[in-house]
PDB file of C-alpha atoms in Angstrom:
ATOM      1  CA  MET N   1       0.000   0.000   0.000  1.00 78.00           C
ATOM      2  CA  GLY N   2       1.384   3.395  -0.997  1.00 89.00           C
ATOM      3  CA  PHE N   3       1.540   6.541   1.097  1.00 90.00           C
ATOM      4  CA  THR N   4      -1.628   8.058  -0.360  1.00 92.00           C
ATOM      5  CA  GLU N   5      -3.600   4.896   0.315  1.00 93.00           C
ATOM      6  CA  GLN N   6      -2.210   4.673   3.844  1.00 94.00           C
ATOM      7  CA  VAL N   7      -3.319   8.225   4.633  1.00 94.00           C
ATOM      8  CA  ALA N   8      -6.768   7.600   3.145  1.00 94.00           C
ATOM      9  CA  THR N   9      -7.129   4.383   5.158  1.00 94.00           C
ATOM     10  CA  ILE N  10      -6.091   6.066   8.406  1.00 94.00           C
ATOM     11  CA  LEU N  11      -8.503   8.943   7.827  1.00 94.00           C
ATOM     12  CA  ARG N  12     -11.359   6.516   7.134  1.00 94.00           C
ATOM     13  CA  ARG N  13     -10.502   4.278  10.093  1.00 95.00           C
ATOM     14  CA  THR N  14     -10.173   7.112  12.605  1.00 94.00           C
ATOM     15  CA  GLY N  15     -12.890   9.376  11.252  1.00 94.00           C
ATOM     16  CA  ALA N  16     -10.482  12.298  11.580  1.00 94.00           C
ATOM     17  CA  PRO N  17     -11.493  15.344   9.504  1.00 95.00           C
ATOM     18  CA  PRO N  18      -9.044  15.485   6.547  1.00 95.00           C
ATOM     19  CA  GLY N  19      -9.083  19.295   6.579  1.00 94.00           C
ATOM     20  CA  LEU N  20      -7.350  19.246   9.953  1.00 93.00           C
ATOM     21  CA  LEU N  21      -4.411  17.264   8.570  1.00 94.00           C
ATOM     22  CA  LYS N  22      -1.663  19.432   7.141  1.00 93.00           C
ATOM     23  CA  LEU N  23       1.349  17.656   5.665  1.00 92.00           C
ATOM     24  CA  GLU N  24       4.628  19.487   5.279  1.00 89.00           C
ATOM     25  CA  VAL N  25       6.504  19.104   2.021  1.00 87.00           C
ATOM     26  CA  THR N  26      10.182  19.979   1.810  1.00 81.00           C
ATOM     27  CA  GLU N  27      11.869  21.311  -1.279  1.00 75.00           C
ATOM     28  CA  SER N  28      14.363  18.439  -1.158  1.00 75.00           C
ATOM     29  CA  LEU N  29      11.477  15.933  -1.323  1.00 76.00           C
ATOM     30  CA  LEU N  30      10.198  17.697  -4.428  1.00 73.00           C
ATOM     31  CA  MET N  31      13.619  17.473  -6.049  1.00 74.00           C
ATOM     32  CA  ASP N  32      13.590  13.661  -5.806  1.00 75.00           C
ATOM     33  CA  ASP N  33      10.531  13.011  -7.977  1.00 79.00           C
ATOM     34  CA  PRO N  34       8.408  16.124  -8.529  1.00 79.00           C
ATOM     35  CA  GLU N  35       5.841  14.448 -10.794  1.00 83.00           C
ATOM     36  CA  ARG N  36       5.141  11.578  -8.388  1.00 86.00           C
ATOM     37  CA  ILE N  37       4.988  13.913  -5.368  1.00 85.00           C
ATOM     38  CA  SER N  38       2.680  16.309  -7.205  1.00 86.00           C
ATOM     39  CA  ALA N  39       0.350  13.447  -8.180  1.00 89.00           C
ATOM     40  CA  ALA N  40       0.238  12.157  -4.591  1.00 91.00           C
ATOM     41  CA  MET N  41      -0.460  15.658  -3.311  1.00 91.00           C
ATOM     42  CA  ASN N  42      -3.318  16.076  -5.779  1.00 92.00           C
ATOM     43  CA  ASP N  43      -4.840  12.743  -4.707  1.00 93.00           C
ATOM     44  CA  LEU N  44      -4.615  13.676  -1.024  1.00 94.00           C
ATOM     45  CA  LYS N  45      -5.923  17.164  -1.747  1.00 94.00           C
ATOM     46  CA  GLN N  46      -9.054  15.526  -3.230  1.00 94.00           C
ATOM     47  CA  LEU N  47      -9.584  13.955   0.209  1.00 94.00           C
ATOM     48  CA  GLY N  48      -9.325  17.380   1.868  1.00 95.00           C
ATOM     49  CA  VAL N  49      -5.751  17.091   3.188  1.00 96.00           C
ATOM     50  CA  ARG N  50      -3.834  20.374   3.309  1.00 95.00           C
ATOM     51  CA  PHE N  51      -0.170  21.032   2.419  1.00 92.00           C
ATOM     52  CA  SER N  52       2.541  23.379   3.600  1.00 91.00           C
ATOM     53  CA  LEU N  53       5.833  24.049   1.806  1.00 87.00           C
ATOM     54  CA  ASN N  54       8.395  23.952   4.613  1.00 84.00           C
ATOM     55  CA  ASP N  55      11.537  26.137   4.898  1.00 74.00           C
ATOM     56  CA  PHE N  56      10.693  28.193   1.827  1.00 77.00           C
ATOM     57  CA  GLY N  57      13.671  30.122   0.568  1.00 70.00           C
ATOM     58  CA  ALA N  58      16.340  28.042   2.252  1.00 68.00           C
ATOM     59  CA  GLY N  59      16.870  25.349  -0.365  1.00 63.00           C
ATOM     60  CA  TYR N  60      16.357  25.217  -4.084  1.00 62.00           C
ATOM     61  CA  SER N  61      13.309  27.454  -4.020  1.00 60.00           C
ATOM     62  CA  SER N  62      11.631  27.316  -7.366  1.00 67.00           C
ATOM     63  CA  LEU N  63       8.694  29.569  -7.968  1.00 76.00           C
ATOM     64  CA  SER N  64       7.375  26.958 -10.387  1.00 74.00           C
ATOM     65  CA  TYR N  65       6.527  24.780  -7.361  1.00 73.00           C
ATOM     66  CA  LEU N  66       4.111  27.443  -6.212  1.00 78.00           C
ATOM     67  CA  LYS N  67       2.208  27.203  -9.490  1.00 78.00           C
ATOM     68  CA  ARG N  68       2.345  23.429  -9.871  1.00 78.00           C
ATOM     69  CA  LEU N  69       1.615  22.132  -6.410  1.00 82.00           C
ATOM     70  CA  SER N  70      -1.601  21.975  -4.421  1.00 84.00           C
ATOM     71  CA  LEU N  71      -0.283  24.078  -1.551  1.00 90.00           C
ATOM     72  CA  ASP N  72      -2.210  25.823   1.199  1.00 93.00           C
ATOM     73  CA  GLN N  73       0.664  27.403   3.121  1.00 92.00           C
ATOM     74  CA  ILE N  74       4.265  28.522   2.840  1.00 91.00           C
ATOM     75  CA  LYS N  75       6.589  28.443   5.832  1.00 92.00           C
ATOM     76  CA  ILE N  76       9.282  31.123   5.825  1.00 92.00           C
ATOM     77  CA  ASP N  77      12.599  29.614   6.864  1.00 90.00           C
ATOM     78  CA  GLN N  78      13.902  30.725  10.238  1.00 91.00           C
ATOM     79  CA  SER N  79      17.241  31.786   8.726  1.00 91.00           C
ATOM     80  CA  PHE N  80      15.433  34.840   7.310  1.00 93.00           C
ATOM     81  CA  VAL N  81      13.235  35.472  10.351  1.00 95.00           C
ATOM     82  CA  ARG N  82      16.171  35.334  12.780  1.00 94.00           C
ATOM     83  CA  ASP N  83      17.676  38.650  11.648  1.00 93.00           C
ATOM     84  CA  LEU N  84      14.834  40.378   9.825  1.00 94.00           C
ATOM     85  CA  THR N  85      14.887  43.317  12.264  1.00 94.00           C
ATOM     86  CA  THR N  86      18.614  43.925  11.750  1.00 95.00           C
ATOM     87  CA  ASN N  87      19.351  42.786   8.200  1.00 96.00           C
ATOM     88  CA  PRO N  88      17.654  44.705   5.377  1.00 96.00           C
ATOM     89  CA  ALA N  89      18.174  41.814   2.947  1.00 95.00           C
ATOM     90  CA  SER N  90      16.387  39.344   5.249  1.00 94.00           C
ATOM     91  CA  ALA N  91      13.601  41.857   5.815  1.00 97.00           C
ATOM     92  CA  ALA N  92      13.157  42.340   2.056  1.00 96.00           C
ATOM     93  CA  ILE N  93      13.077  38.578   1.450  1.00 93.00           C
ATOM     94  CA  VAL N  94      10.530  37.973   4.217  1.00 95.00           C
ATOM     95  CA  ASP N  95       8.365  40.867   3.018  1.00 96.00           C
ATOM     96  CA  SER N  96       8.506  39.477  -0.531  1.00 94.00           C
ATOM     97  CA  ILE N  97       7.545  35.961   0.584  1.00 93.00           C
ATOM     98  CA  ILE N  98       4.608  37.349   2.563  1.00 96.00           C
ATOM     99  CA  GLY N  99       3.421  39.382  -0.435  1.00 95.00           C
ATOM    100  CA  LEU N 100       3.886  36.472  -2.820  1.00 92.00           C
ATOM    101  CA  SER N 101       1.981  34.126  -0.530  1.00 93.00           C
ATOM    102  CA  GLN N 102      -0.890  36.562  -0.147  1.00 94.00           C
ATOM    103  CA  GLY N 103      -1.007  37.142  -3.891  1.00 93.00           C
ATOM    104  CA  LEU N 104      -1.309  33.392  -4.457  1.00 92.00           C
ATOM    105  CA  GLY N 105      -3.981  33.019  -1.774  1.00 93.00           C
ATOM    106  CA  LEU N 106      -1.696  30.959   0.471  1.00 93.00           C
ATOM    107  CA  GLU N 107      -1.337  31.182   4.228  1.00 94.00           C
ATOM    108  CA  VAL N 108       2.127  32.153   5.377  1.00 95.00           C
ATOM    109  CA  ILE N 109       3.786  31.095   8.610  1.00 95.00           C
ATOM    110  CA  ALA N 110       7.080  32.400   9.954  1.00 95.00           C
ATOM    111  CA  GLU N 111       9.356  29.840  11.604  1.00 94.00           C
ATOM    112  CA  GLY N 112      11.820  30.649  14.355  1.00 94.00           C
ATOM    113  CA  VAL N 113      10.060  33.648  15.896  1.00 96.00           C
ATOM    114  CA  GLU N 114      11.915  34.240  19.154  1.00 95.00           C
ATOM    115  CA  THR N 115      11.318  37.883  20.033  1.00 96.00           C
ATOM    116  CA  GLU N 116       8.380  40.255  20.284  1.00 96.00           C
ATOM    117  CA  ALA N 117      10.187  42.582  17.871  1.00 96.00           C
ATOM    118  CA  GLN N 118      10.220  39.854  15.226  1.00 97.00           C
ATOM    119  CA  ARG N 119       6.546  39.066  15.808  1.00 97.00           C
ATOM    120  CA  ASP N 120       5.592  42.755  15.698  1.00 97.00           C
ATOM    121  CA  TRP N 121       7.511  43.261  12.431  1.00 97.00           C
ATOM    122  CA  LEU N 122       5.852  40.208  10.905  1.00 98.00           C
ATOM    123  CA  VAL N 123       2.360  41.330  11.982  1.00 97.00           C
ATOM    124  CA  ALA N 124       2.995  44.798  10.544  1.00 97.00           C
ATOM    125  CA  HIS N 125       3.941  43.186   7.218  1.00 97.00           C
ATOM    126  CA  GLY N 126       0.905  40.906   6.981  1.00 96.00           C
ATOM    127  CA  CYS N 127       2.068  37.628   8.504  1.00 95.00           C
ATOM    128  CA  ASP N 128      -0.343  36.241  11.060  1.00 86.00           C
ATOM    129  CA  HIS N 129       0.913  32.711  11.743  1.00 95.00           C
ATOM    130  CA  PHE N 130       4.055  32.007  13.732  1.00 95.00           C
ATOM    131  CA  GLN N 131       6.191  29.244  15.206  1.00 93.00           C
ATOM    132  CA  GLY N 132       9.074  29.661  17.587  1.00 92.00           C
ATOM    133  CA  TYR N 133      10.407  29.891  21.103  1.00 88.00           C
ATOM    134  CA  LEU N 134       8.470  33.116  21.712  1.00 88.00           C
ATOM    135  CA  PHE N 135       5.356  30.942  21.871  1.00 87.00           C
ATOM    136  CA  GLY N 136       6.819  27.800  23.410  1.00 86.00           C
ATOM    137  CA  LYS N 137       9.697  25.395  23.305  1.00 84.00           C
ATOM    138  CA  PRO N 138       9.264  22.000  21.625  1.00 80.00           C
ATOM    139  CA  GLY N 139       7.691  19.432  23.920  1.00 81.00           C
ATOM    140  CA  PRO N 140       8.622  15.810  24.402  1.00 82.00           C
ATOM    141  CA  LEU N 141       7.567  13.219  21.864  1.00 77.00           C
ATOM    142  CA  PHE N 142       4.650  11.094  23.021  1.00 74.00           C
ATOM    143  CA  LEU N 143       4.138   7.746  21.377  1.00 64.00           C
TER     144      LEU N 143
END
């Protein structure tokens, strides 16, 4: 049984709402076999599963992915968020990613938000979803 079938089976068996499941896709995963990954994403999207492109801007960012893939969200890599209040280049990149995401109708989430100044800057520039130590440290894994 392939990944898509496994997800569909688990959703059916548990009765979990598919719209509450968001799978993160990395750019490196897309590099391996973009056609197969895109097809699997489209199949899962038909079930209601959502997708987030993780660490956008840190790898081999291709804008063609944004057109081709069934994405719901882009995650801005923490390497840009970390110094956006002190580095004009990082600030310009983050601002551009936020604008691009909004223009494409995608949610945007900033990773690595550690200070109120970073959060305030992000809010002022249209980002309203955040991850980082400002909100809480990672918890233990429960199995």
